[in-house]
């Protein structure tokens, strides 16, 4: 700890201060009135995600009821086929992209700081920015109904159905553009969750002392960072095919529709685990509370969740068994699909073993946990059936698959989510929801769900295909569909009763009191609703179940508990930053106060997306300018790095925003690079796939120029060297020299970008899909170089404007890391231009 | 503790790399380019399976020994759960790596 403080090159005592007339409570309060939109507090942003996600859930639920109403009797004319296609497409799209992921993000954003002992997330503005991207993206997708252009090609948007030739209107564009914008929220949340869990835990909370939910969220965040980029790349190139005519998926020009399926399911299968794992983490958090014993096999559960996180990436092609892949590939994916059942089983056994350790209290959340176990295990078993290739080929595209996926997703996410809402709702309202009504909600949902979806197994086994708007009578499907629809209405009644209970409890619900469930984790330290700063002093943690094992935390006024950062000499929002593994404090994190810049940045991005959708391409520049203003205002703030402050714990003094590779900013930069590399890998995958499957078209693709490719390689090598020297000079207080080297780095990046463009000049992206992918790779690395140019110029400007003081080298450390990653990608692209094309 | 985290992540990371390599080799064999014959594929997959499998086995043994030491020394108790994590991740990864090679071992050609 003190080592870090000593390593900080120079300590200043000139950190900008907050309002000195404000009390601690006042400067943590969210701003009043409309200015609440500028709030970046995790409590505000988390609630926004949860409420918006739940509204989308209700919308998608109504769409599901329309589908079930259409199918209640044979030959029904309630909906025409076109509307039916739109309804089921929007149902799936909203549930997967606008409900499930944002809800888990909402829970994560709300709960992480409170459970790890932090006062806020480490990047609160990113959370706020992500929320607005999600909201605006969702509005774009939903607004398609207003323009009579709702997407109708299924939530997976299979090619060639979604190409301009087969879907000529704007419906697919609404989906592709809206969902891509909403995906920004997911990847930003991933970086935020990773950095928050690894870098802001309370003193003493090592990785092995973390609440189990943090492991689930950490693994999920890494999965989001790796799984969403293939989809982002896929949606961008499909939109490019629709708008610009680039032939990525056109077989006539060496493209391949199956490439879309690969990219989509590289995201789509891990997505199921991304949805399920946090929900299972919530179960693992709630279950011990109602059993009164710690989770059985914490280490086993962590091994299971880490293994599932990885293995789930090896299953994507089991959604593609009917596409004509070689049998050997099918067997490989079948084996991996079967393998994932092992860690899943380990995790379920941990839950069952915990249940056997005590006599569970049958509260409402406990009902939902038991419902989860029953339904999810059944869904998992049908999943193992579907992992078998012969059975999968029989059941493919039938209602059996619909039943399976709903058992997994509703059992694996919706039931735990309702349990979690009942469990954590006192945090939002300070009151308890009704136990009696809650049990009615559970039984209506449980019985309704099983009636609706168990029947679908049978309907599927009787041969009913998915996505048909109606069916003839008398072929054995009538009664089963009738029962399924009745079940769906009962399920909906349960959800409606939940809403009634929610509004009812806000007025007449019993006040929750301190730790109403007798929980063990830190979020229950204060009586709900706990104060906006979460912890007046950040407690020192010795146990995984601190409220059970550390009696000093449960005695007396929680605001009086000993801990770190009770004093606030600078009147700024602060929390403790820790070593990612041991949890030892290494720095004081300065957190931002309310700001409009995330909203401005998100509005600018939304303008770019919406104006592209409207075909007003020149106006997208206005959006870009607004986005750039928002971004620049966001990051242009006085640096506090280097100031040393007392923590109030055992005489420990720590630097503010330490220049350290274990710091949250470095971890955040590494997270951003991880996403960037996943995008890069997605492009390489597309190129290699086409190279392998379309050799004739590849042979017809013009070769990139060799000399500019070599120049790009040289530029790629120069940028990290210049960034390294800039960092060294800044470290020895030669700021002007460092600024000049930053400018040199920007120039080298510009040169490398031009060289990439020149190398690709002979390649016609409209001639072959392989050429188009080559250009996609070029554009991607140039975009990364553009970030380097902007960042290097920004760093240089700050140094020249006197906004940086000697020793404040954190921006240089971060830039150097990003430049290293970018240089690696540019060099890789240049080598591929030199080698791969010539291997054709 | 850092070592235990590495021991937890490395085996499953090796599985991921192994899975990617086996998928790439099968695609290279069974795609239109037919870059290798099934016999060469089998030999290559055997080769690329042995090394990660042995590596994971070594990590498994190391994690097991660490667990044993933690049981004997109460001062190391906070690491116990991570040692169990490392051990079980290695076990699952080893199984998964061996399973990756099964399709190539049991099928004589791309079409089965």
PDB file of C-alpha atoms in Angstrom, chain A residues 206-209 215 262 298-300 302-304 306-308 310-316 326-329 331-333 335-336 338-339 342-343 346 544 579 581-582 685 690-696 698-699 839-840, chain B residues 1-2 5 8-9 12-13 15-16 19 22-23 26-28 30-35 38 41-42 67 78-79 81-82 84-86 88-89 91-93 95-96 99-104 106-112:
ATOM      1  CA  UNK A 206      -9.967 -10.261  -1.388  1.00  0.00           C
ATOM      2  CA  UNK A 207     -11.279 -12.167  -4.404  1.00  0.00           C
ATOM      3  CA  UNK A 208     -12.047 -15.152  -2.190  1.00  0.00           C
ATOM      4  CA  UNK A 209     -14.029 -12.928   0.229  1.00  0.00           C
ATOM      5  CA  UNK A 215     -18.065 -13.603  -9.343  1.00  0.00           C
ATOM      6  CA  UNK A 262     -21.740 -17.745 -37.304  1.00  0.00           C
ATOM      7  CA  UNK A 298     -18.240 -21.444  -2.800  1.00  0.00           C
ATOM      8  CA  UNK A 299     -15.076 -22.607  -4.563  1.00  0.00           C
ATOM      9  CA  UNK A 300     -16.998 -25.183  -6.641  1.00  0.00           C
ATOM     10  CA  UNK A 302     -16.826 -20.153  -8.733  1.00  0.00           C
ATOM     11  CA  UNK A 303     -15.133 -22.930 -10.733  1.00  0.00           C
ATOM     12  CA  UNK A 304     -18.487 -23.713 -12.338  1.00  0.00           C
ATOM     13  CA  UNK A 306     -15.721 -19.527 -14.682  1.00  0.00           C
ATOM     14  CA  UNK A 307     -15.911 -22.782 -16.690  1.00  0.00           C
ATOM     15  CA  UNK A 308     -19.380 -21.991 -17.999  1.00  0.00           C
ATOM     16  CA  UNK A 310     -15.603 -20.055 -21.290  1.00  0.00           C
ATOM     17  CA  UNK A 311     -17.364 -23.216 -22.444  1.00  0.00           C
ATOM     18  CA  UNK A 312     -20.447 -21.269 -23.520  1.00  0.00           C
ATOM     19  CA  UNK A 313     -18.381 -19.782 -26.339  1.00  0.00           C
ATOM     20  CA  UNK A 314     -17.802 -23.241 -27.811  1.00  0.00           C
ATOM     21  CA  UNK A 315     -21.458 -23.980 -28.423  1.00  0.00           C
ATOM     22  CA  UNK A 316     -22.492 -21.419 -30.995  1.00  0.00           C
ATOM     23  CA  UNK A 326     -19.493 -31.073 -41.876  1.00  0.00           C
ATOM     24  CA  UNK A 327     -20.425 -33.911 -39.521  1.00  0.00           C
ATOM     25  CA  UNK A 328     -17.065 -33.644 -37.812  1.00  0.00           C
ATOM     26  CA  UNK A 329     -17.782 -30.006 -36.898  1.00  0.00           C
ATOM     27  CA  UNK A 331     -19.757 -33.599 -33.438  1.00  0.00           C
ATOM     28  CA  UNK A 332     -17.253 -31.108 -32.025  1.00  0.00           C
ATOM     29  CA  UNK A 333     -20.032 -28.681 -31.111  1.00  0.00           C
ATOM     30  CA  UNK A 335     -19.419 -32.589 -27.526  1.00  0.00           C
ATOM     31  CA  UNK A 336     -18.895 -29.065 -26.233  1.00  0.00           C
ATOM     32  CA  UNK A 338     -22.766 -31.768 -23.657  1.00  0.00           C
ATOM     33  CA  UNK A 339     -19.663 -30.726 -21.738  1.00  0.00           C
ATOM     34  CA  UNK A 342     -21.027 -30.544 -16.152  1.00  0.00           C
ATOM     35  CA  UNK A 343     -20.283 -27.109 -14.633  1.00  0.00           C
ATOM     36  CA  UNK A 346     -21.944 -28.577 -10.314  1.00  0.00           C
ATOM     37  CA  UNK A 544     -17.455 -13.407   3.076  1.00  0.00           C
ATOM     38  CA  UNK A 579      -5.636  -4.276  -5.565  1.00  0.00           C
ATOM     39  CA  UNK A 581      -6.668  -9.736  -6.261  1.00  0.00           C
ATOM     40  CA  UNK A 582      -5.885  -9.115  -2.600  1.00  0.00           C
ATOM     41  CA  UNK A 685     -12.872 -14.742 -38.395  1.00  0.00           C
ATOM     42  CA  UNK A 690     -14.567 -16.677 -46.551  1.00  0.00           C
ATOM     43  CA  UNK A 691     -10.961 -17.514 -47.445  1.00  0.00           C
ATOM     44  CA  UNK A 692     -11.605 -21.128 -46.504  1.00  0.00           C
ATOM     45  CA  UNK A 693     -15.085 -21.579 -47.941  1.00  0.00           C
ATOM     46  CA  UNK A 694     -14.977 -19.343 -51.062  1.00  0.00           C
ATOM     47  CA  UNK A 695     -11.549 -19.935 -52.637  1.00  0.00           C
ATOM     48  CA  UNK A 696     -12.637 -18.995 -56.161  1.00  0.00           C
ATOM     49  CA  UNK A 698     -10.867 -15.001 -53.020  1.00  0.00           C
ATOM     50  CA  UNK A 699      -8.648 -15.724 -56.018  1.00  0.00           C
ATOM     51  CA  UNK A 839      -1.892 -17.181 -50.431  1.00  0.00           C
ATOM     52  CA  UNK A 840      -5.105 -17.199 -52.458  1.00  0.00           C
TER      53      UNK A 840
ATOM     54  CA  UNK B   1      -3.464 -15.685  -4.162  1.00  0.00           C
ATOM     55  CA  UNK B   2      -2.488 -14.229  -7.541  1.00  0.00           C
ATOM     56  CA  UNK B   5      -6.172 -16.888  -9.840  1.00  0.00           C
ATOM     57  CA  UNK B   8      -7.964 -20.908 -12.199  1.00  0.00           C
ATOM     58  CA  UNK B   9      -7.946 -19.072 -15.500  1.00  0.00           C
ATOM     59  CA  UNK B  12      -9.938 -23.022 -19.186  1.00  0.00           C
ATOM     60  CA  UNK B  13      -8.019 -20.566 -21.350  1.00  0.00           C
ATOM     61  CA  UNK B  15      -9.341 -25.239 -23.425  1.00  0.00           C
ATOM     62  CA  UNK B  16     -10.484 -22.163 -25.381  1.00  0.00           C
ATOM     63  CA  UNK B  19     -11.118 -25.638 -29.072  1.00  0.00           C
ATOM     64  CA  UNK B  22      -9.404 -28.033 -33.364  1.00  0.00           C
ATOM     65  CA  UNK B  23     -12.281 -26.110 -34.991  1.00  0.00           C
ATOM     66  CA  UNK B  26     -11.514 -29.428 -38.916  1.00  0.00           C
ATOM     67  CA  UNK B  27     -12.628 -26.461 -41.042  1.00  0.00           C
ATOM     68  CA  UNK B  28      -9.357 -26.560 -42.973  1.00  0.00           C
ATOM     69  CA  UNK B  30     -13.504 -30.308 -44.398  1.00  0.00           C
ATOM     70  CA  UNK B  31     -13.796 -26.970 -46.233  1.00  0.00           C
ATOM     71  CA  UNK B  32     -13.563 -26.560 -50.025  1.00  0.00           C
ATOM     72  CA  UNK B  33      -9.822 -25.999 -49.812  1.00  0.00           C
ATOM     73  CA  UNK B  34      -9.329 -29.400 -48.149  1.00  0.00           C
ATOM     74  CA  UNK B  35      -5.968 -28.303 -46.807  1.00  0.00           C
ATOM     75  CA  UNK B  38      -8.404 -36.752 -42.247  1.00  0.00           C
ATOM     76  CA  UNK B  41      -5.913 -34.046 -39.199  1.00  0.00           C
ATOM     77  CA  UNK B  42      -5.989 -36.925 -36.710  1.00  0.00           C
ATOM     78  CA  UNK B  67      -5.225 -27.583  -1.418  1.00  0.00           C
ATOM     79  CA  UNK B  78      -8.565 -17.618   3.202  1.00  0.00           C
ATOM     80  CA  UNK B  79      -7.106 -19.162   0.053  1.00  0.00           C
ATOM     81  CA  UNK B  81     -11.934 -21.580  -1.681  1.00  0.00           C
ATOM     82  CA  UNK B  82      -9.733 -20.287  -4.506  1.00  0.00           C
ATOM     83  CA  UNK B  84     -10.813 -25.495  -4.710  1.00  0.00           C
ATOM     84  CA  UNK B  85     -11.778 -23.272  -7.633  1.00  0.00           C
ATOM     85  CA  UNK B  86      -8.418 -23.829  -9.333  1.00  0.00           C
ATOM     86  CA  UNK B  88     -12.158 -27.937 -10.196  1.00  0.00           C
ATOM     87  CA  UNK B  89     -11.560 -25.594 -13.106  1.00  0.00           C
ATOM     88  CA  UNK B  91     -10.596 -30.899 -13.789  1.00  0.00           C
ATOM     89  CA  UNK B  92     -13.409 -29.561 -15.961  1.00  0.00           C
ATOM     90  CA  UNK B  93     -10.925 -28.128 -18.464  1.00  0.00           C
ATOM     91  CA  UNK B  95     -12.262 -33.255 -19.509  1.00  0.00           C
ATOM     92  CA  UNK B  96     -13.298 -30.602 -22.008  1.00  0.00           C
ATOM     93  CA  UNK B  99     -13.724 -34.182 -25.398  1.00  0.00           C
ATOM     94  CA  UNK B 100     -12.639 -31.676 -28.084  1.00  0.00           C
ATOM     95  CA  UNK B 101     -10.488 -34.380 -29.618  1.00  0.00           C
ATOM     96  CA  UNK B 102     -13.157 -37.083 -29.579  1.00  0.00           C
ATOM     97  CA  UNK B 103     -14.870 -36.146 -32.887  1.00  0.00           C
ATOM     98  CA  UNK B 104     -11.586 -36.407 -34.760  1.00  0.00           C
ATOM     99  CA  UNK B 106     -14.068 -41.400 -33.663  1.00  0.00           C
ATOM    100  CA  UNK B 107     -15.005 -40.158 -37.149  1.00  0.00           C
ATOM    101  CA  UNK B 108     -13.016 -41.476 -40.065  1.00  0.00           C
ATOM    102  CA  UNK B 109     -13.928 -38.675 -42.463  1.00  0.00           C
ATOM    103  CA  UNK B 110     -15.591 -35.243 -42.571  1.00  0.00           C
ATOM    104  CA  UNK B 111     -18.967 -36.793 -43.331  1.00  0.00           C
ATOM    105  CA  UNK B 112     -18.615 -39.340 -40.571  1.00  0.00           C
TER     106      UNK B 112
END
